[in-house]
Tab-separated table of C-alpha atoms in Angstrom:
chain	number	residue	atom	x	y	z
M	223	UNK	CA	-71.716	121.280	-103.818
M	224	UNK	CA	-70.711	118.181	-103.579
M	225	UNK	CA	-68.825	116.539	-100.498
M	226	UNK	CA	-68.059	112.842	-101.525
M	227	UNK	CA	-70.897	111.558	-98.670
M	228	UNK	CA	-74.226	110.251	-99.540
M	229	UNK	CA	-75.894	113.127	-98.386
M	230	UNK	CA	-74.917	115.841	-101.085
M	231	UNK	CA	-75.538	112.436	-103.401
M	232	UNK	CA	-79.107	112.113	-102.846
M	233	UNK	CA	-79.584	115.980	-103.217
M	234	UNK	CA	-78.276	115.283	-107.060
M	235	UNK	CA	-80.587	112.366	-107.335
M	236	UNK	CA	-83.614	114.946	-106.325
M	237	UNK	CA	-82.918	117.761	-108.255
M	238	UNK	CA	-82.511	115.489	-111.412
M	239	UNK	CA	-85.886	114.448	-110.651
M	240	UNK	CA	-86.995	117.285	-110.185
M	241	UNK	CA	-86.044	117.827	-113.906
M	242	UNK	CA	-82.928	119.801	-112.659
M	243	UNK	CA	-79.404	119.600	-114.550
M	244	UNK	CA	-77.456	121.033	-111.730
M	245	UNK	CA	-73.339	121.310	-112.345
M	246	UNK	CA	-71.269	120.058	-109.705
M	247	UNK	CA	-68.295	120.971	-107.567
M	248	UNK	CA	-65.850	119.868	-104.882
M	249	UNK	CA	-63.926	122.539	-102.826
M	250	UNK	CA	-60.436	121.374	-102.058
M	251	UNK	CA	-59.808	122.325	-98.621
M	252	UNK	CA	-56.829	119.771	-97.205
M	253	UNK	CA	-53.632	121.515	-97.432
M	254	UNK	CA	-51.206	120.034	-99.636
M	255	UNK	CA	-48.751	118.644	-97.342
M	256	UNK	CA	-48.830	116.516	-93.762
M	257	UNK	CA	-50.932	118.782	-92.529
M	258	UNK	CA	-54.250	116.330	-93.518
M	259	UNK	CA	-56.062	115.252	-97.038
M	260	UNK	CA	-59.601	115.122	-95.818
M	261	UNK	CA	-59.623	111.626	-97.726
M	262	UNK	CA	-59.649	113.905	-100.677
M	263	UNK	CA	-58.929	111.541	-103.435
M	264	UNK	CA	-61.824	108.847	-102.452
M	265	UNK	CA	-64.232	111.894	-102.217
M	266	UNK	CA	-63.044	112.809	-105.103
M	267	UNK	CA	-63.791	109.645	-106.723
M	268	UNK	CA	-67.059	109.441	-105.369
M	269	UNK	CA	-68.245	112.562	-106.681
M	270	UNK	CA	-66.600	111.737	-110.287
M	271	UNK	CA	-69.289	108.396	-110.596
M	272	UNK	CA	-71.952	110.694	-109.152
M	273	UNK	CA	-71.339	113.401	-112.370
M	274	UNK	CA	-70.846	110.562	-114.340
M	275	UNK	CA	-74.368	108.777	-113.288
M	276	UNK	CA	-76.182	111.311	-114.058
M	277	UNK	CA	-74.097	112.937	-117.116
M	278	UNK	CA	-73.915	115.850	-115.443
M	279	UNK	CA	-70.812	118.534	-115.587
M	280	UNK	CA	-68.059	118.351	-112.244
M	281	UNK	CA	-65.432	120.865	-111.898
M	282	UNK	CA	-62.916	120.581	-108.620
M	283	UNK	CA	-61.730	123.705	-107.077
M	284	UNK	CA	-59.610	124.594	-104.570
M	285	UNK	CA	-59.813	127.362	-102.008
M	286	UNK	CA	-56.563	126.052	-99.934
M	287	UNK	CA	-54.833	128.938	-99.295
M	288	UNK	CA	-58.458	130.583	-98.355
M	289	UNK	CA	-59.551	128.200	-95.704
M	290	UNK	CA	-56.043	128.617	-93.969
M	291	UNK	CA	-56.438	132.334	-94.072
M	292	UNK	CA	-59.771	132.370	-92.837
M	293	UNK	CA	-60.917	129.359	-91.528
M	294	UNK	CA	-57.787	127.429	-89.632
M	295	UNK	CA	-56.046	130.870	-88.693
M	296	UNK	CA	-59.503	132.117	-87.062
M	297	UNK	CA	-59.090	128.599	-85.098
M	298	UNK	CA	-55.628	128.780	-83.921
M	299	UNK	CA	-55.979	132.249	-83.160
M	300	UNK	CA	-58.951	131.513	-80.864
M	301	UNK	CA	-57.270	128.450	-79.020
M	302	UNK	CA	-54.240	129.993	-78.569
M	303	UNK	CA	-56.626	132.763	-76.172
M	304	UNK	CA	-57.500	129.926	-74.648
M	305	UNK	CA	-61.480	129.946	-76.134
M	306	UNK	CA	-63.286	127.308	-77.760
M	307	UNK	CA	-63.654	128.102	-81.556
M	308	UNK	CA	-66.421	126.538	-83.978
M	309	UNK	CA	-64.671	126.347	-87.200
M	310	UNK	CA	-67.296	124.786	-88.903
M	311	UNK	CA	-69.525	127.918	-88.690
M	312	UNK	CA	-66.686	130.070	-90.332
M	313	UNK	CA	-66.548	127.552	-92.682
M	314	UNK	CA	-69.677	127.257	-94.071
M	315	UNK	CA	-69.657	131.556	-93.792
M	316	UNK	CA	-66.102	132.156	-95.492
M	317	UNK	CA	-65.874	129.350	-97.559
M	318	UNK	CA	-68.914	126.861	-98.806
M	319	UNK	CA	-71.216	130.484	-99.135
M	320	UNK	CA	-68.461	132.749	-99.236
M	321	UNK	CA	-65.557	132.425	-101.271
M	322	UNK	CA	-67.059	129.544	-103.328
M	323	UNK	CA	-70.165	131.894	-104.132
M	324	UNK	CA	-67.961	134.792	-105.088
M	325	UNK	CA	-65.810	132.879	-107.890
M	326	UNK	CA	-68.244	130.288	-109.241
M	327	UNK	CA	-71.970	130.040	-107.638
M	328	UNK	CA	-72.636	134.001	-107.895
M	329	UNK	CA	-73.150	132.395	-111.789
M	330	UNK	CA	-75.920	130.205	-110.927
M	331	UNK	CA	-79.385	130.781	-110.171
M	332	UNK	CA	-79.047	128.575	-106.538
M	333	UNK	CA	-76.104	126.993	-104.286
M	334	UNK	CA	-77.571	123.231	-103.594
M	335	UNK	CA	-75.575	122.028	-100.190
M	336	UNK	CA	-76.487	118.613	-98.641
M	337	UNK	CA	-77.115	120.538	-94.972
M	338	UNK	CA	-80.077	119.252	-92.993
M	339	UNK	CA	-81.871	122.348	-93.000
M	340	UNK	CA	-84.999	124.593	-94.546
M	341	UNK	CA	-86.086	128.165	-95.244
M	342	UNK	CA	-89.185	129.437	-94.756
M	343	UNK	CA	-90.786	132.715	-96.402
M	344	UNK	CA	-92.515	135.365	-93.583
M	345	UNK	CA	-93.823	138.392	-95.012
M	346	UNK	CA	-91.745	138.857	-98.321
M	347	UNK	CA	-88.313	138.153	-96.007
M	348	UNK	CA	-86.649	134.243	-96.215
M	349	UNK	CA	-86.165	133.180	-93.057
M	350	UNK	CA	-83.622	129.744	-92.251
M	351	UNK	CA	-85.179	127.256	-90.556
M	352	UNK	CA	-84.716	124.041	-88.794
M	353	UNK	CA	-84.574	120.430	-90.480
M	354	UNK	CA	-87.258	117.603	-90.132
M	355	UNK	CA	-84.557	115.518	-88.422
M	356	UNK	CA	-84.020	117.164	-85.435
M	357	UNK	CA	-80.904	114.719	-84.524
M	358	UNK	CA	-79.294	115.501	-87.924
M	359	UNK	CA	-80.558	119.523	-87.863
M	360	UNK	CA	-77.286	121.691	-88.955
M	361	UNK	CA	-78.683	125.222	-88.673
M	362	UNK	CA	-76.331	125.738	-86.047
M	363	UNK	CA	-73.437	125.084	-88.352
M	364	UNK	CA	-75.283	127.866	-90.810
M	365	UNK	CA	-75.947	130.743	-88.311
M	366	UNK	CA	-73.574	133.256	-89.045
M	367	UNK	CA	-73.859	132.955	-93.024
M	368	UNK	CA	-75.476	136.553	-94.388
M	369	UNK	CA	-78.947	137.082	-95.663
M	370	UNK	CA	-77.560	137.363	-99.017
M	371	UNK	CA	-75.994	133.666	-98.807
M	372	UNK	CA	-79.247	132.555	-97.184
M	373	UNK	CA	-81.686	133.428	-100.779
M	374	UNK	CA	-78.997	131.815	-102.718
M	375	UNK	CA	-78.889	128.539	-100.956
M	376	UNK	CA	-80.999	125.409	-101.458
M	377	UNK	CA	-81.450	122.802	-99.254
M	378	UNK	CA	-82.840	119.847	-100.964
M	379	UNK	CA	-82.761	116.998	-98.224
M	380	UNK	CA	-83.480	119.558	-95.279
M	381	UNK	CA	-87.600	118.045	-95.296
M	382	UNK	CA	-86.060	114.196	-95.107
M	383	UNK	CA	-85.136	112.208	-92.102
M	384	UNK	CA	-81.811	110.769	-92.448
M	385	UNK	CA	-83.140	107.167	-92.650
M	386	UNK	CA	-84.807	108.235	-95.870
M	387	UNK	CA	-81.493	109.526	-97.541
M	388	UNK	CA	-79.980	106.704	-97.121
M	389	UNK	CA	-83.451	104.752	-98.451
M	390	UNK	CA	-83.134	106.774	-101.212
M	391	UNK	CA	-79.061	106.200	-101.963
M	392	UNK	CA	-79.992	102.422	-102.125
M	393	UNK	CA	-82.667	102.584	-104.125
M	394	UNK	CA	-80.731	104.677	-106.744
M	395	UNK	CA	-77.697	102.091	-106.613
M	396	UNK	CA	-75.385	104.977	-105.414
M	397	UNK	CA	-72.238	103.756	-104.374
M	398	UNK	CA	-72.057	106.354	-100.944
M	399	UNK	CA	-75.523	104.991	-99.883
M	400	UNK	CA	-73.346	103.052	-97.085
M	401	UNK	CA	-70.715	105.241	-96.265
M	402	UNK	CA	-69.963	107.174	-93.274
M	403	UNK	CA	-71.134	110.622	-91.827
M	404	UNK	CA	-68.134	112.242	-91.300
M	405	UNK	CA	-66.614	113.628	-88.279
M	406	UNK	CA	-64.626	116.212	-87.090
M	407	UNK	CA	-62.540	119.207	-88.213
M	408	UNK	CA	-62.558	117.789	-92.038
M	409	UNK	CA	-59.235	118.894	-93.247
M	410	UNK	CA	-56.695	117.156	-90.675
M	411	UNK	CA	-57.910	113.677	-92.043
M	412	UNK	CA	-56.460	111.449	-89.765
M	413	UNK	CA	-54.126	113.905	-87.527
M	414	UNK	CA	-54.516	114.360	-84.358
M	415	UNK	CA	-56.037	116.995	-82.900
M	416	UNK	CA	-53.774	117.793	-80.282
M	417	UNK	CA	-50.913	116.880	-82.369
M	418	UNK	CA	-52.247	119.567	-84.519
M	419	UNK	CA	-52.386	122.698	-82.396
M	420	UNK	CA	-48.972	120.905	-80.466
M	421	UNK	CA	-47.363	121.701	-84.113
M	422	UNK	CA	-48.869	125.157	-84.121
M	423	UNK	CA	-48.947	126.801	-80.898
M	424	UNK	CA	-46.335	123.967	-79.131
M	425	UNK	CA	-47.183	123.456	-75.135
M	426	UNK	CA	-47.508	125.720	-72.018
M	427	UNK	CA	-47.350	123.843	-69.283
M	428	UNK	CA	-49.946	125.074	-66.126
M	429	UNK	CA	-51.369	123.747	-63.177
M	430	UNK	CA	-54.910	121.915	-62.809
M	431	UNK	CA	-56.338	123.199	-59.926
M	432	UNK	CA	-59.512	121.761	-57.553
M	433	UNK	CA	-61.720	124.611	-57.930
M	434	UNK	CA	-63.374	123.759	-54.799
M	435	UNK	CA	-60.050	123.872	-52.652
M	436	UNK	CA	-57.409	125.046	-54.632
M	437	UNK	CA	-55.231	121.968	-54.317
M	438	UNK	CA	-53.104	121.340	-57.242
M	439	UNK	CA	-54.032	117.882	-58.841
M	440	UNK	CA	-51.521	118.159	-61.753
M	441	UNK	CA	-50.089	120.454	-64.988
M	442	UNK	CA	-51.562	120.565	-68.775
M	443	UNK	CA	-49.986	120.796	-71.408
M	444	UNK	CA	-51.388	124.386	-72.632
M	445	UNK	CA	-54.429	125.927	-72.350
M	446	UNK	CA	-55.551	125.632	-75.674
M	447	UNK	CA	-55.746	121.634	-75.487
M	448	UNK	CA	-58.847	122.176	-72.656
M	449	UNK	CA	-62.339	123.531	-73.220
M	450	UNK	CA	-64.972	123.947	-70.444
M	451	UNK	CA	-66.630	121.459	-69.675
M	452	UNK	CA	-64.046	118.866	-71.134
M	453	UNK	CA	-64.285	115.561	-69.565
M	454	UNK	CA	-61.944	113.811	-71.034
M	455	UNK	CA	-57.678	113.597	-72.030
M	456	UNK	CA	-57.126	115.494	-67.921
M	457	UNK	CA	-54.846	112.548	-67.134
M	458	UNK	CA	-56.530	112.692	-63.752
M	459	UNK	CA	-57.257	109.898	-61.541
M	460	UNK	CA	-59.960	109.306	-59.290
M	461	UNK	CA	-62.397	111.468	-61.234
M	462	UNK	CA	-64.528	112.484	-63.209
M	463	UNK	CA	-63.356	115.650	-63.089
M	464	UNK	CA	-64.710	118.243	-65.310
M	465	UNK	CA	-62.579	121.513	-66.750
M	466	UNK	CA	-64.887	124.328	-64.984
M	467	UNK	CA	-63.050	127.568	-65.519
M	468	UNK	CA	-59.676	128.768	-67.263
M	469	UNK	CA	-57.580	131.657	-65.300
M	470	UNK	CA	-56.027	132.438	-69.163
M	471	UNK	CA	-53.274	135.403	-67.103
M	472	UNK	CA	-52.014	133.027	-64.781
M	473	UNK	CA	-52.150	129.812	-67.437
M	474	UNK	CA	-54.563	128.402	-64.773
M	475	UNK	CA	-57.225	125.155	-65.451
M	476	UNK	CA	-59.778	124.594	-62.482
M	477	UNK	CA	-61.350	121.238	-62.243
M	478	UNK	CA	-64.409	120.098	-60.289
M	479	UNK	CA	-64.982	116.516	-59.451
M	480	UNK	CA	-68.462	114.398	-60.247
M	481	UNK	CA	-71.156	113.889	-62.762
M	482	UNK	CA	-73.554	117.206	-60.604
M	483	UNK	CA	-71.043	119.568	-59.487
M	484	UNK	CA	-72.724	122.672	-60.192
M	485	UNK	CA	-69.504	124.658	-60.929
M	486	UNK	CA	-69.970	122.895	-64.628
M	487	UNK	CA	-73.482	124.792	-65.009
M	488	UNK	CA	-74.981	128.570	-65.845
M	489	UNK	CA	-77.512	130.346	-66.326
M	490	UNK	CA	-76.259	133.694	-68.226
M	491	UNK	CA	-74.065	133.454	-71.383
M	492	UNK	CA	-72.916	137.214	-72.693
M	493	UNK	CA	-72.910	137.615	-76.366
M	494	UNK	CA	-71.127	139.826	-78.246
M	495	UNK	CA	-71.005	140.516	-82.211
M	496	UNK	CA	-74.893	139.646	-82.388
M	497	UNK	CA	-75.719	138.198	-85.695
M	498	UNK	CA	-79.122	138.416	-87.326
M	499	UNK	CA	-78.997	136.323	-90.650
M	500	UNK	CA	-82.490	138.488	-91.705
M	501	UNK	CA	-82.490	141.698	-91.521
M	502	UNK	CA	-84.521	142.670	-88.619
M	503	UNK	CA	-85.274	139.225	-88.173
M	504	UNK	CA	-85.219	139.629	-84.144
M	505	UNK	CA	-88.307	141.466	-84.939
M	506	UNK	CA	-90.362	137.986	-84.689
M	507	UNK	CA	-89.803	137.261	-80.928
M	508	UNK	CA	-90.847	141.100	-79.885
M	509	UNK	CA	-89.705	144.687	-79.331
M	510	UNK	CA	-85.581	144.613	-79.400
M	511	UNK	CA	-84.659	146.356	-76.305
M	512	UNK	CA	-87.334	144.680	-74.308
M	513	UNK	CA	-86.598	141.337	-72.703
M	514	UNK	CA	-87.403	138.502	-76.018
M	515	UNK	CA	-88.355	134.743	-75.760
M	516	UNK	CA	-86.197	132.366	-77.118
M	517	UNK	CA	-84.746	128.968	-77.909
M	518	UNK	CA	-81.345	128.714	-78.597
M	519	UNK	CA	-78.058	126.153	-78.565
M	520	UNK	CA	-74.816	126.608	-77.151
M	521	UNK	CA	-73.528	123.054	-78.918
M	522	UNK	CA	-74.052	121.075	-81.300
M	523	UNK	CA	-77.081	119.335	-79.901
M	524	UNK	CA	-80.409	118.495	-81.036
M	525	UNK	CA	-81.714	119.352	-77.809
M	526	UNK	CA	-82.902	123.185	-77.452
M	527	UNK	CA	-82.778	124.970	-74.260
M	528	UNK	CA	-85.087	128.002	-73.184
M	529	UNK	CA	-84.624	131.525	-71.967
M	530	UNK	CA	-84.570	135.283	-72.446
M	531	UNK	CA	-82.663	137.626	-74.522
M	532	UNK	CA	-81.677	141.173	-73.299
M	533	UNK	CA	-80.006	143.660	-75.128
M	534	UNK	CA	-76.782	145.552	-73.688
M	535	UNK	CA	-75.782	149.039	-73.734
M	536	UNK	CA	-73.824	148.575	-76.665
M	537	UNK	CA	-74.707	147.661	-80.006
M	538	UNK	CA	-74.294	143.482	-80.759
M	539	UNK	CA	-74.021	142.910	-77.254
M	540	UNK	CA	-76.678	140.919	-75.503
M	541	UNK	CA	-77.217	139.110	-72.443
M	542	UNK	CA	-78.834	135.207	-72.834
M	543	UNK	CA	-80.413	134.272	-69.531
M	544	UNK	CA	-81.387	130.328	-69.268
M	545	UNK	CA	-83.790	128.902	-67.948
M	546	UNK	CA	-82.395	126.076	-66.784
M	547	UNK	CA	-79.158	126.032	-65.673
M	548	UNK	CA	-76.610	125.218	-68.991
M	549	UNK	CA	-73.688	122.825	-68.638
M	550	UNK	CA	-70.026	123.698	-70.256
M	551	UNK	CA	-70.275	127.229	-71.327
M	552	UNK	CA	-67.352	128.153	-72.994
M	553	UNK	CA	-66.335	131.368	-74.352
M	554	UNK	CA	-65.084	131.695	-77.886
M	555	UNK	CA	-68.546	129.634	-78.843
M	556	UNK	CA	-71.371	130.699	-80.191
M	557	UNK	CA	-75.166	130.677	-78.879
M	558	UNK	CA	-77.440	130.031	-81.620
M	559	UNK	CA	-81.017	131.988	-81.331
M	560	UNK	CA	-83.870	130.401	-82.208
M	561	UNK	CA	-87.800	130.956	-82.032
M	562	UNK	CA	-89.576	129.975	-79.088
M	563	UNK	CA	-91.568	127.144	-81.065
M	564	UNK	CA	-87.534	125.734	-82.617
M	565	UNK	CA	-88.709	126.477	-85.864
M	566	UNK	CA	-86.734	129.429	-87.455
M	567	UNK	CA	-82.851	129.791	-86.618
M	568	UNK	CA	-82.194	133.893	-86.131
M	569	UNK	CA	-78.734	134.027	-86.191
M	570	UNK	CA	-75.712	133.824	-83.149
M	571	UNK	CA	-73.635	135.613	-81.102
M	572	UNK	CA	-70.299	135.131	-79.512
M	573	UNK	CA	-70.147	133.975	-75.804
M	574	UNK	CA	-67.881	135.936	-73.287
M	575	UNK	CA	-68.545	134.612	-70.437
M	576	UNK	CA	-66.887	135.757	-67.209
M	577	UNK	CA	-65.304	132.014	-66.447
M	578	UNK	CA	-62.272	133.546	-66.990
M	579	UNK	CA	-60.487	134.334	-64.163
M	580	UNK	CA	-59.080	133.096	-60.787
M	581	UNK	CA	-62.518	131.717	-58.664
M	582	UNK	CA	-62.928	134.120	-55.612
């Protein structure tokens, strides 16, 4: 799969190497109208004098209609609750391993993506696992694919540091070797964000509230243009002030002033629809049902943070208890589980955290 960036480049320069004649694809995403291009045609281009480098076959399909339905739906949906989606996780589930696997790379013996990440093989079962560059390390983009996605896949630059791709891209003369990471939700292209949803799901106009004395500071626009622990776009003077909690009934934001208020931190994050990418892969960390060990993310950070895992009374529900105390977390996110030693991603579950409603 090819992307148009330097990094899906190099994993084409390393499978030919590797005496691999691998045939290439773009997926089409950007809807076909103002709604964004994703800088489509220059990826486009790019990808054309990659195939053409190395004489090997490109094909461009599209799965529009697909990553609406299940990708930018799933988003708007989630907003308009007034949770924090991660649409590149559905993404990579739905689409990269999901829909593009069903039409075209069920035919092939592997799925080579330019992800910074690795698998790793425990007793018969293929486990993923983390990326030498821990800055770059996109596991927690890939933790609610299936197991069955997870054998397919290949992950050809996952045991590189990023300063060596882009060694490698010079050395071979390829014309990305230069170009930007890039950034964002892909498919709006230069849009707005908030212009975006505004389009969508319009405005809602509520009050921002001081959490710590319930004096009204101001109105937002709509719930879904806030996250917790936003920092930024408040139109509040005087701060910082930091979006702590969300009364989502009453159309409510509460704010908390300064850098240490510890209204921005927790320490338990409930999960719901617990995902396991291998089967019985919680198996590793101990017993399920007694308290497990674990690492695990709640952004996309290449710091890991500590803690325990319980499970609930009902099945895929779970309670993650921190160590430490966690900053901004927001519901409609996902915690990503990891191994004590950050070596082997185990899969994620959906935060539903009790932030939301009116502080007693």
């Amino acid at each position: 799969l090819l992307s148009g960036g330097v990094d899906s480049a190099v994993v084409v320069h390393r499978l030919k190497e590797q005496g691999i004649d691998p045939t290439l694809f773009y997926i089409r995403i950007g809807m076909d109208n103002d709604e964004g291009d994703c800088s489509a045609e220059e990826d486009i281009e790019m990808c054309i004098y990659i195939a053409r480098k190395y004489g090997l076959p490109f094909e461009v399909v599209s799965l529009h209609r697909e990553y609406w339905d299940h990708v930018m739906e799933y988003a708007l949906r989630t907003v308009k609750l007034g949770l924090t989606p991660n649409p590149d996780m559905m993404c990579n589930k739905m689409i990269k391993f999901g829909f593009f696997e069903e039409r075209w790379g069920h035919a092939f013996d592997k799925t080579a993506t330019g992800h910074y990440a690795t698998t790793t093989e425990r007793n018969g079962k293929i486990y993923l696992s983390t990326a030498r560059d821990k800055k770059k390390d996109q596991t927690d983009f890939l933790a609610s694919i299936t197991y069955g996605q997870l054998c397919h896949a290949m992950f050809p630059i996952g045991n590189l540091p990023k300063s060596e791709v882009r060694r490698i891209a010079l050395e071979a003369n390829l014309p990305n070797a230069r170009r930007r990471d890039s950034q964002g939700i892909c498919f709006l292209g230069n849009i707005n964000y908030n212009d975006f949803i505004r389009r969508h799901l319009g405005e809602r106009p509520g009050p921002v509230i001081e959490i710590e004395t319930g004096r009204k500071l101001g109105e937002h626009r709509g719930l879904w243009f806030h996250t917790i622990g936003q920092r930024k776009g408040l139109g509040l003077s005087g701060g910082p002030w930091f979006v702590v909690r969300k009364n989502i009934p009453d159309n409510v934001i509460y704010v908390s002033r300064g850098y240490d208020t510890a209204l921005q931190y927790g320490t338990e994050l409930p999960l719901t629809e617990m995902h396991w990418i291998t089967p019985s892969g919680a198996s590793v960390l101990g017993t399920v049902g007694s308290p497990l060990k674990v690492s695990f993310k709640n952004r996309h950070t290449p710091d890991f943070i500590t803690g325990t895992l319980l499970a609930g009374d009902n099945d895929g529900e779970f309670m993650l208890t921190s160590d430490k105390p966690v900053q901004g977390i927001a519901p409609g996110q996902f915690a990503v589980i990891y191994t004590p030693d950050r070596r082997i991603c185990l899969g994620s579950g959906l935060i539903t955290c009790l932030l939301y409603t009116s502080p007693s």
